Short mmCIF file of C-alpha atoms and ligand atoms in Angstrom, two decimals:
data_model
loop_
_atom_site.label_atom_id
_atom_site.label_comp_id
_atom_site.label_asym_id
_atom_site.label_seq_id
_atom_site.Cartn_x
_atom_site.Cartn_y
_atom_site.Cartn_z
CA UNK A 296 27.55 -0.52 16.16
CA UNK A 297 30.65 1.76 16.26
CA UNK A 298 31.00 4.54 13.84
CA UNK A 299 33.32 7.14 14.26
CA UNK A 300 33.28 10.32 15.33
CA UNK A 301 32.50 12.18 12.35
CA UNK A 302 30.83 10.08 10.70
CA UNK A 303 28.39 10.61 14.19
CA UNK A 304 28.42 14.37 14.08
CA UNK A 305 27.75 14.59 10.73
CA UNK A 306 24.69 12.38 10.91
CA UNK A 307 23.47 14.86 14.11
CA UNK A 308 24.02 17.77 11.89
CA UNK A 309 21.79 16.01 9.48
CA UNK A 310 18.75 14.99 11.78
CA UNK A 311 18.90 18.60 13.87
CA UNK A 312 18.09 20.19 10.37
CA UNK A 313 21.41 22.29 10.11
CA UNK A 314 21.94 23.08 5.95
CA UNK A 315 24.30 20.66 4.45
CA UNK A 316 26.66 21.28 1.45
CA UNK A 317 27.46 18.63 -1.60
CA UNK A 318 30.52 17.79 0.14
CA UNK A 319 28.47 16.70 3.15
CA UNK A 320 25.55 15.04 0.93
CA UNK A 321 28.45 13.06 -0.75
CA UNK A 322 30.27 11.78 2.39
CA UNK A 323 26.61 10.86 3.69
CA UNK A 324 26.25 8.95 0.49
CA UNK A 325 29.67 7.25 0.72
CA UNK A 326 30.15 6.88 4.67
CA UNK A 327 31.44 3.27 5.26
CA UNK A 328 28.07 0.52 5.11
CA UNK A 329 28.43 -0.05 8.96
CA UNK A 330 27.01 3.82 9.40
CA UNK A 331 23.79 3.13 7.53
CA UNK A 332 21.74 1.64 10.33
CA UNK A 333 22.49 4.92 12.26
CA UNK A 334 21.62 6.95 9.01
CA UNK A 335 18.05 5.23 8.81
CA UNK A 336 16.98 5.36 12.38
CA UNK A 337 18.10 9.53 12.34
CA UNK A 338 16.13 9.80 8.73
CA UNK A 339 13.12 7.56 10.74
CA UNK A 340 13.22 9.71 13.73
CA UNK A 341 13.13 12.84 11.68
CA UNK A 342 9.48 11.47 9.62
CA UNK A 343 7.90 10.29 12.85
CA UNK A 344 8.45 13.86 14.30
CA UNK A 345 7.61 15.29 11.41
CA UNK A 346 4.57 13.16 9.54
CA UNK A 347 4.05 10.80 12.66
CA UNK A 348 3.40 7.19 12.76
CA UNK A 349 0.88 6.83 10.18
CA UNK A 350 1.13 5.62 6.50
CA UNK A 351 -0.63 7.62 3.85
CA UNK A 352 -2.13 4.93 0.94
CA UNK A 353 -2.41 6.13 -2.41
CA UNK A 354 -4.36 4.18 -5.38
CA UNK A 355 -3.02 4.09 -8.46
CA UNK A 356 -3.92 3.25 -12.11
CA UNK A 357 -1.58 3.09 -14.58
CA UNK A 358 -4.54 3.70 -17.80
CA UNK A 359 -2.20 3.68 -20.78
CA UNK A 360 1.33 2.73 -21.49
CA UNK A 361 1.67 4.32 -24.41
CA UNK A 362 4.13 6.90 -24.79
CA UNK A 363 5.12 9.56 -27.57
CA UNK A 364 8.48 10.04 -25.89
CA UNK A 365 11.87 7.69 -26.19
CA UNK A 366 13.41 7.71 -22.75
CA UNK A 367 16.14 5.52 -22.65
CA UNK A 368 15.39 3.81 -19.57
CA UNK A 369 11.95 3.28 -20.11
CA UNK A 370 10.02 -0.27 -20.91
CA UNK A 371 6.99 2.20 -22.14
CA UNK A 372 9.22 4.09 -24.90
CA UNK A 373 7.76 4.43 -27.99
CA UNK A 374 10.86 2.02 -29.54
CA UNK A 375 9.94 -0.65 -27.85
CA UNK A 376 7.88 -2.34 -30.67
CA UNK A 377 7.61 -5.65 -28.44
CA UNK A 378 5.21 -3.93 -25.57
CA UNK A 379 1.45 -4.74 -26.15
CA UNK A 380 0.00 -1.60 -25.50
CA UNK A 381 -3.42 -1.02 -23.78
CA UNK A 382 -5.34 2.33 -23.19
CA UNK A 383 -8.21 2.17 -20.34
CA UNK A 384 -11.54 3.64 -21.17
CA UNK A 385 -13.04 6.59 -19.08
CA UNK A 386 -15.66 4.11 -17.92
CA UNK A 387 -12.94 1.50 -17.17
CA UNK A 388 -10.56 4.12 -15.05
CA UNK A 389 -14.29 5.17 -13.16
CA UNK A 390 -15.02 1.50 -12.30
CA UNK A 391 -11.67 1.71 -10.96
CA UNK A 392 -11.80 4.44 -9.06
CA UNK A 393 -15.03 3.40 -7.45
CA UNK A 394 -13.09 0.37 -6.34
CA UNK A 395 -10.49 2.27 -4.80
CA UNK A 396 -13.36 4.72 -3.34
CA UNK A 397 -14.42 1.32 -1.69
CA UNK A 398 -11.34 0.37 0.16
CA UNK A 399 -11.60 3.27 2.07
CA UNK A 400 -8.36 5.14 -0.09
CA UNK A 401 -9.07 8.80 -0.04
CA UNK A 402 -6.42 8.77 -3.10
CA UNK A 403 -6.55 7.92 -6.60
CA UNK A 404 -3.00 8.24 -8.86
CA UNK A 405 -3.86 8.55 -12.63
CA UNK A 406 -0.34 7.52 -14.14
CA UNK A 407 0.27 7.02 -17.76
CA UNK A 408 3.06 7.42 -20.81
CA UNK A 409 2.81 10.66 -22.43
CA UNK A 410 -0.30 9.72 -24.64
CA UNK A 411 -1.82 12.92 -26.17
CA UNK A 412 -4.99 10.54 -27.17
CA UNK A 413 -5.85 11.89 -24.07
CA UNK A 414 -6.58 15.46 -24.78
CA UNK A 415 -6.87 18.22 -22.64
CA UNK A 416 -11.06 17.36 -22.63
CA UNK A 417 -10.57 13.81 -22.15
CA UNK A 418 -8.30 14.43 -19.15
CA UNK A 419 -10.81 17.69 -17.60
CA UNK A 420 -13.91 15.08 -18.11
CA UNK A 421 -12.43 12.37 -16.12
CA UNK A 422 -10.91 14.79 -13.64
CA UNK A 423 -14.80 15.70 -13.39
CA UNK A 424 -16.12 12.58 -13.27
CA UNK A 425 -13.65 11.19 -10.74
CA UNK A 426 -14.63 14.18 -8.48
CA UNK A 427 -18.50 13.73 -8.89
CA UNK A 428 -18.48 10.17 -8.40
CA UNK A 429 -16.10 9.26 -6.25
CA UNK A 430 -14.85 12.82 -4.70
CA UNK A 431 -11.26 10.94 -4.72
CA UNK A 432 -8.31 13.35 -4.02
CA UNK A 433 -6.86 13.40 -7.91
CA UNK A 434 -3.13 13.16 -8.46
CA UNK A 435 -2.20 13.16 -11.46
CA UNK A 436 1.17 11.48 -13.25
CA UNK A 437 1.16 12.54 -17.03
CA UNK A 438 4.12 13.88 -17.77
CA UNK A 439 5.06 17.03 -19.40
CA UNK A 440 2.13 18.81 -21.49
CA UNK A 441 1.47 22.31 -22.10
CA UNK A 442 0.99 24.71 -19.34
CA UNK A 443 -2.00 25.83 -20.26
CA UNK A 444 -3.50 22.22 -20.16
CA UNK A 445 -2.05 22.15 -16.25
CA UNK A 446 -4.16 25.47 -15.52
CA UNK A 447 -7.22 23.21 -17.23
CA UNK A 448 -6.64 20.44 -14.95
CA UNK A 449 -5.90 22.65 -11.55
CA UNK A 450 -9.17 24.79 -12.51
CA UNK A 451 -11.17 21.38 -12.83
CA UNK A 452 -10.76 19.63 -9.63
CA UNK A 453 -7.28 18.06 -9.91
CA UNK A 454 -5.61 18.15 -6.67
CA UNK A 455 -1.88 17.28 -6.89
CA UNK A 456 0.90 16.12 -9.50
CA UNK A 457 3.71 14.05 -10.07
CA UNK A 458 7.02 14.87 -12.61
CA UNK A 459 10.08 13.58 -11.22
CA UNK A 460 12.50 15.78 -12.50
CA UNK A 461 14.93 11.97 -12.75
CA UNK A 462 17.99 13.74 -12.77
CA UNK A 463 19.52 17.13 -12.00
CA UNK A 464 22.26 16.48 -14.56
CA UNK A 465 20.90 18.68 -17.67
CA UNK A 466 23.18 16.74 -19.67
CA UNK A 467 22.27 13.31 -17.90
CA UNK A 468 19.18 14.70 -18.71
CA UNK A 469 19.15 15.54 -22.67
CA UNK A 470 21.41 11.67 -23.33
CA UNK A 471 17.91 9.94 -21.13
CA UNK A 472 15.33 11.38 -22.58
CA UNK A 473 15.98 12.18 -25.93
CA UNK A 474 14.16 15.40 -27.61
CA UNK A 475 13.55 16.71 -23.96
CA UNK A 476 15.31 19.37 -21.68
CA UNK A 477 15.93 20.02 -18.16
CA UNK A 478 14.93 23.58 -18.52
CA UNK A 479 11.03 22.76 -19.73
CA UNK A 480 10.91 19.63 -16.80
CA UNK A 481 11.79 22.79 -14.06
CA UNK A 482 9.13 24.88 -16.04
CA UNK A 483 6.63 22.48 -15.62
CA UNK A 484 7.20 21.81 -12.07
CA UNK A 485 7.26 25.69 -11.46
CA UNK A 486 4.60 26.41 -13.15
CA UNK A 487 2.61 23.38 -11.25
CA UNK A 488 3.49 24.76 -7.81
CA UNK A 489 2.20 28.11 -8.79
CA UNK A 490 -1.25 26.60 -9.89
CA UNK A 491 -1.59 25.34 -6.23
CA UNK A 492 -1.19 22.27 -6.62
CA UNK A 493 0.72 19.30 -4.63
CA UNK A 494 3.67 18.76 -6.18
CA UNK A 495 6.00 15.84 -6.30
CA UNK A 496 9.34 15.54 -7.97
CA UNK A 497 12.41 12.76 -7.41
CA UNK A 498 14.79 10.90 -8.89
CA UNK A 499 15.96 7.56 -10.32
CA UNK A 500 18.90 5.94 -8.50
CA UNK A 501 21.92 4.09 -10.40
CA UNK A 502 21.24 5.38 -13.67
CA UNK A 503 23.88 5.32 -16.40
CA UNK A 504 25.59 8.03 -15.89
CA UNK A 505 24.98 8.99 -12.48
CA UNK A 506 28.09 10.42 -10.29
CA UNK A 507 27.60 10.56 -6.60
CA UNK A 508 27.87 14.75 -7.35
CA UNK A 509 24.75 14.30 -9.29
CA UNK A 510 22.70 12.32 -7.03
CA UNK A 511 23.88 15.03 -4.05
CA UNK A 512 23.02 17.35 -6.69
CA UNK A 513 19.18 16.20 -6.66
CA UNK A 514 19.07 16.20 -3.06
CA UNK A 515 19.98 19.83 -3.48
CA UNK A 516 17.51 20.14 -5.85
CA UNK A 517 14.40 18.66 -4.40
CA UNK A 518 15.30 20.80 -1.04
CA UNK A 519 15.46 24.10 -3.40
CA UNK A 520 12.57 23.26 -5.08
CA UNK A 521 10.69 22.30 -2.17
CA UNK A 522 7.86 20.49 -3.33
CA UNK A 523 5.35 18.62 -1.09
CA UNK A 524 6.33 14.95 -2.61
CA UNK A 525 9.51 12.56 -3.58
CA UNK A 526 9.62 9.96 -5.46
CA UNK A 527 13.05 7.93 -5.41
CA UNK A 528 13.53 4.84 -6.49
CA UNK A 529 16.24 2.57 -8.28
CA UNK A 530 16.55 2.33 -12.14
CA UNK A 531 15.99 -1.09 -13.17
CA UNK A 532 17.35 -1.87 -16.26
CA UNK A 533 14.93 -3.34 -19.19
CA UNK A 534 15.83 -5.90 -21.67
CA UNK A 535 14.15 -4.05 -24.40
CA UNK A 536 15.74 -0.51 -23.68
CA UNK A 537 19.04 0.57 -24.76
CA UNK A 538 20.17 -0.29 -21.27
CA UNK A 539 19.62 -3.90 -21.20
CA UNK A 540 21.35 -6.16 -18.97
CA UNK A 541 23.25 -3.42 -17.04
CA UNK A 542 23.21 -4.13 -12.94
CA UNK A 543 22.52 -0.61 -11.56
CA UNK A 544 19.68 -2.23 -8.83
CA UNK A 545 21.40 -0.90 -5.65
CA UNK A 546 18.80 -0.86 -2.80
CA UNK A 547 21.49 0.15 -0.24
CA UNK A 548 22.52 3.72 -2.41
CA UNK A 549 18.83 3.92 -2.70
CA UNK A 550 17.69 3.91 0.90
CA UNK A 551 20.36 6.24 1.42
CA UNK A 552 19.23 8.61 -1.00
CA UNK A 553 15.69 8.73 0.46
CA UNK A 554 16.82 8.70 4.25
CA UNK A 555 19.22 12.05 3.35
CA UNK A 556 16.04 13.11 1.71
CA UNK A 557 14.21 12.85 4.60
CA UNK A 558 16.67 14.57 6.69
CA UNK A 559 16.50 17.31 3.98
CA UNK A 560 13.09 18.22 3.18
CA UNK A 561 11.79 17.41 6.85
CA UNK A 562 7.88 17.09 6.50
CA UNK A 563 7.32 15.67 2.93
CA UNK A 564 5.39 12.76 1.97
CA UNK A 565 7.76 9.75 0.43
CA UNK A 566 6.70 6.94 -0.87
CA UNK A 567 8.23 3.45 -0.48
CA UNK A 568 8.33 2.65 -4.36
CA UNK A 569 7.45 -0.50 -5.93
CA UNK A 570 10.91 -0.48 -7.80
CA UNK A 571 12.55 -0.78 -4.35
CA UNK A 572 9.67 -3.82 -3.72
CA UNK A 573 10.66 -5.15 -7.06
CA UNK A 574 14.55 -5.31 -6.17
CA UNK A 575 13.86 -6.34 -2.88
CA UNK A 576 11.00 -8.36 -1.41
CA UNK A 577 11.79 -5.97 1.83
CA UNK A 578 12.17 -3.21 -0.08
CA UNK A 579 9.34 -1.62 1.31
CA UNK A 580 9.42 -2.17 4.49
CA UNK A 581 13.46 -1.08 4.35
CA UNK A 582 12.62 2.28 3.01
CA UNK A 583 9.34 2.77 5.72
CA UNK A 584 12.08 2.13 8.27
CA UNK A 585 14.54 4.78 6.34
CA UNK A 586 12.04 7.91 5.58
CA UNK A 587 9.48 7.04 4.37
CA UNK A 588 5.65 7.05 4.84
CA UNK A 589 3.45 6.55 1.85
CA UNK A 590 2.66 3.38 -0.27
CA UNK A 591 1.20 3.22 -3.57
CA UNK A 592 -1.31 -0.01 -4.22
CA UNK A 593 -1.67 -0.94 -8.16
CA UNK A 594 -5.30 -0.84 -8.54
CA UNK A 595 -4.69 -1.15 -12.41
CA UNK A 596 -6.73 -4.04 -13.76
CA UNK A 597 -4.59 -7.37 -13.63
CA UNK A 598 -5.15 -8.05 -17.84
CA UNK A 599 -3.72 -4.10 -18.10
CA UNK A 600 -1.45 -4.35 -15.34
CA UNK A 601 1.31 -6.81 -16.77
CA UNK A 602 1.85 -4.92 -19.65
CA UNK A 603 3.00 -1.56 -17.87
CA UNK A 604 5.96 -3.13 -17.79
CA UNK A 605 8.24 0.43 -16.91
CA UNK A 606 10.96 -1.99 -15.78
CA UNK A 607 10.88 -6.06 -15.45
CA UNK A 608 9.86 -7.71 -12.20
CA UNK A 609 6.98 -5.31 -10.81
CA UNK A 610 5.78 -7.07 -8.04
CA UNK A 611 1.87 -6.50 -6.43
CA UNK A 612 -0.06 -8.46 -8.86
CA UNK A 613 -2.48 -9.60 -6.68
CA UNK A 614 -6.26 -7.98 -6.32
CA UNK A 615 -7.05 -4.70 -4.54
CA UNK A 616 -8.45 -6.92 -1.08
CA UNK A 617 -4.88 -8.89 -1.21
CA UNK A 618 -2.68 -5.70 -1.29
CA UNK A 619 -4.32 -3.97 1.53
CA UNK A 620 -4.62 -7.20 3.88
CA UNK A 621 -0.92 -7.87 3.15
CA UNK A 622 0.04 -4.33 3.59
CA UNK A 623 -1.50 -4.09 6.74
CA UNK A 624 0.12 -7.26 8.03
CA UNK A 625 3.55 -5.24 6.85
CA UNK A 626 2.96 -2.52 8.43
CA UNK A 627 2.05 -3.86 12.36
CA UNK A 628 5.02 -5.67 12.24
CA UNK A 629 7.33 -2.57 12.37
CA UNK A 630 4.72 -0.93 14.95
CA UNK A 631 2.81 1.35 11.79
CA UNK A 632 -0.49 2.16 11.12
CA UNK A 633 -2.19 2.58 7.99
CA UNK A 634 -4.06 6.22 7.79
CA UNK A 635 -7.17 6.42 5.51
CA UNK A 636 -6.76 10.37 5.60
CA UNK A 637 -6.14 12.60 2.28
CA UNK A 638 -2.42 12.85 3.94
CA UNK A 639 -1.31 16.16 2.78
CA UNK A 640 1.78 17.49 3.56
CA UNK A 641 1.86 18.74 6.87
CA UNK A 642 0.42 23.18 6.60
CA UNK A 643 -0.56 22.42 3.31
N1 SAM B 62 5.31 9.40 -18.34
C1 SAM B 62 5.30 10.06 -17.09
C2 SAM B 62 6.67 10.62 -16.76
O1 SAM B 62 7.66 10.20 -17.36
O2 SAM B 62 6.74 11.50 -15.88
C3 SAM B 62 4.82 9.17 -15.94
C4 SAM B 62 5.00 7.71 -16.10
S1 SAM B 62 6.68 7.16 -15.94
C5 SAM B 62 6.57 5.48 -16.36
C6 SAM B 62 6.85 7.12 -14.15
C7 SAM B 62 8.26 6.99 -13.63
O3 SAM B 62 8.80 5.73 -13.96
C8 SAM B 62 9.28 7.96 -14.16
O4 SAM B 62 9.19 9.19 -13.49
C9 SAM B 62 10.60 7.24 -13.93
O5 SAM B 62 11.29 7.75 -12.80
C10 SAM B 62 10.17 5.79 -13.64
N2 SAM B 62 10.92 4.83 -14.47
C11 SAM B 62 10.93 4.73 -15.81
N3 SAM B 62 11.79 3.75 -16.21
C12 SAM B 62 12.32 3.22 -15.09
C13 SAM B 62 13.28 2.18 -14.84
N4 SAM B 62 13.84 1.51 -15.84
N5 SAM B 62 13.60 1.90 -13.56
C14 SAM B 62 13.01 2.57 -12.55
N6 SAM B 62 12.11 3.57 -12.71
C15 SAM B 62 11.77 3.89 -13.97
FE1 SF4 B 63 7.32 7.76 -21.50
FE2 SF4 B 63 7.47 8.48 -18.92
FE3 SF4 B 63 8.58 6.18 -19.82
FE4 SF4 B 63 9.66 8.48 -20.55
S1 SF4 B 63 9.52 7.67 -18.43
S2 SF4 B 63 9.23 6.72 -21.90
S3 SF4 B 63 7.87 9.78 -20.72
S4 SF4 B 63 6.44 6.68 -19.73
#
């Protein structure tokens, strides 16, 4: 396919590693849709030098959807009286683990809303439990809490966490998620690369809002901040949010994002996100082919699982057995493996 001649260089510059500025990041974003094929393969070329063939599975359980904070985008925010909410026992997130721990997964993802019923104890003893019984690699997906309680969780076993920091807007920021700033989100993160641990950050795409200068402006960001994980996906507007009915599900701005990502950050692990699955039945496969190289199989228990509704439409609700079978069938057909290794970032 022809593209022209800058649009060409500029996607070189991009794949040899050279630093780009937000002017650059912004013409990637908005080069003319005929360039994107040649964007992907350069961001694909970059993560098969870089990670290699192999894609890293992670198991995740979503054990509560409740949530003390309001975000406006959010199907878990506290305002949304018509959620049925559900917390998971410790022995029902063990028995889940342990099922993970059987696939072969050397991952388990503890997601939840920000749900202080799970104190710093609760969180320590299942960190501790996790490790004893199933000696799972522990990520953990909480949300903001007190340093301190980060220090508990490091000093217990936990090996790596997740905070998006959603937007680098700080205004964007304070009209989302309303009682929060920007300022504590990059104190958190900070403070959980210093603890040691893996650290993953990222960013919604299409959100109310958003300006192409802000999304180039989290690129920035997650290649300042350097952390060993993204997570970018596409907001997905919920009927019982603020945001309800607005079409902001743009898979093509999306890939983008995560491909320029790629070419950014080099040799960190992104996943394919089940909001891009959720948009698009290829959605996965799309953003293996554009960056990526992680997937994230719901191990949450099906009667749980449908009401962790972030956003409407979340695919994968199928058992444990199904998802891997059908992910390996994904993968071979665009000549990928699936890697039952912890999958660290590379010199980590
Ligand atoms: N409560 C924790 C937090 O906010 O970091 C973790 C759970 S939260 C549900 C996980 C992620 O869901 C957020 O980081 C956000 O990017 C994503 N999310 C929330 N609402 C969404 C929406 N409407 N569309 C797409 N992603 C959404
Ligand atoms: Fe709660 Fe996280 Fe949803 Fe915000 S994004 S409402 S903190 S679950």
């Amino acid at each position: 396919m022809f593209i022209s001649k800058s649009a060409g260089n500029l996607i070189d510059k991009a794949q040899d590693g050279k630093e780009l500025n937000r002017k650059e990041i912004i013409q990637l974003l908005t080069l003319p849709v005929n360039c994107s094929p040649e964007l992907f393969y350069a961001a694909d070329k970059v993560r098969k030098e870089q990670v290699g063939d192999e894609i890293f599975l992670r198991g995740i359980i979503e054990f509560s959807n409740h949530c003390e904070r309001n975000c406006l985008y959010c199907g878990l925010r506290r305002g949304n009286a018509k959620l049925s909410r559900y917390r998971m026992s410790e022995d029902e997130i063990i028995t889940t683990a342990k099922q993970i721990k059987k696939t072969g997964i050397p991952t388990v993802v503890l997601q939840s809303g920000e749900d202080s019923f799970y104190s710093t104890d609760v969180i320590c003893r299942l960190i501790e439990r996790i490790r004893k019984e199933t000696d799972l690699i522990i990520t953990l997906s909480i949300g903001e809490r007190p340093l301190n309680d980060y220090k508990a969780f490091r000093q217990t076993g936990a090996n790596r966490y997740l905070l998006k920091h959603e937007t680098a807007s700080k205004d964007l920021y304070k009209y989302l998620r309303p009682g929060c700033n920007w300022q504590n989100r990059l104190q958190c993160l900070r403070r959980l690369k210093e603890l040691g641990f893996e650290t993953g950050t990222g960013n919604m795409v299409g959100l109310p809002g958003q300006t192409l200068e802000i999304l180039a402006d989290d690129l920035l960001f997650m290649r300042q901040l350097d952390t060993d994980m993204l997570g970018i996906g596409p907001f997905i507007a919920h009927p019982e949010t603020p945001f309800a009915g607005i079409e902001n599900d743009d898979i093509e701005l999306t890939l983008r994002v995560l491909a320029i990502a790629r070419l950014l950050t080099r040799n960190t692990n992104i996943p394919a996100t089940t909001a891009l699955t959720t948009i698009d039945p290829q959605g996965r496969l799309l953003a293996l082919k554009a960056g990526a190289n992680v997937v994230m199989p719901d191990f949450t228990p099906e009667n749980y699982k449908i009401h962790y509704e972030i956003y409407p439409g979340r695919t994968d609700v199928c058992s444990a057995a199904e998802i891997i079978s059908k992910l390996k069938e994904d993968f071979q057909s665009i000549g990928r493996t699936v890697l039952y290794s912890p999958g660290n970032r590379p010199g980590k």
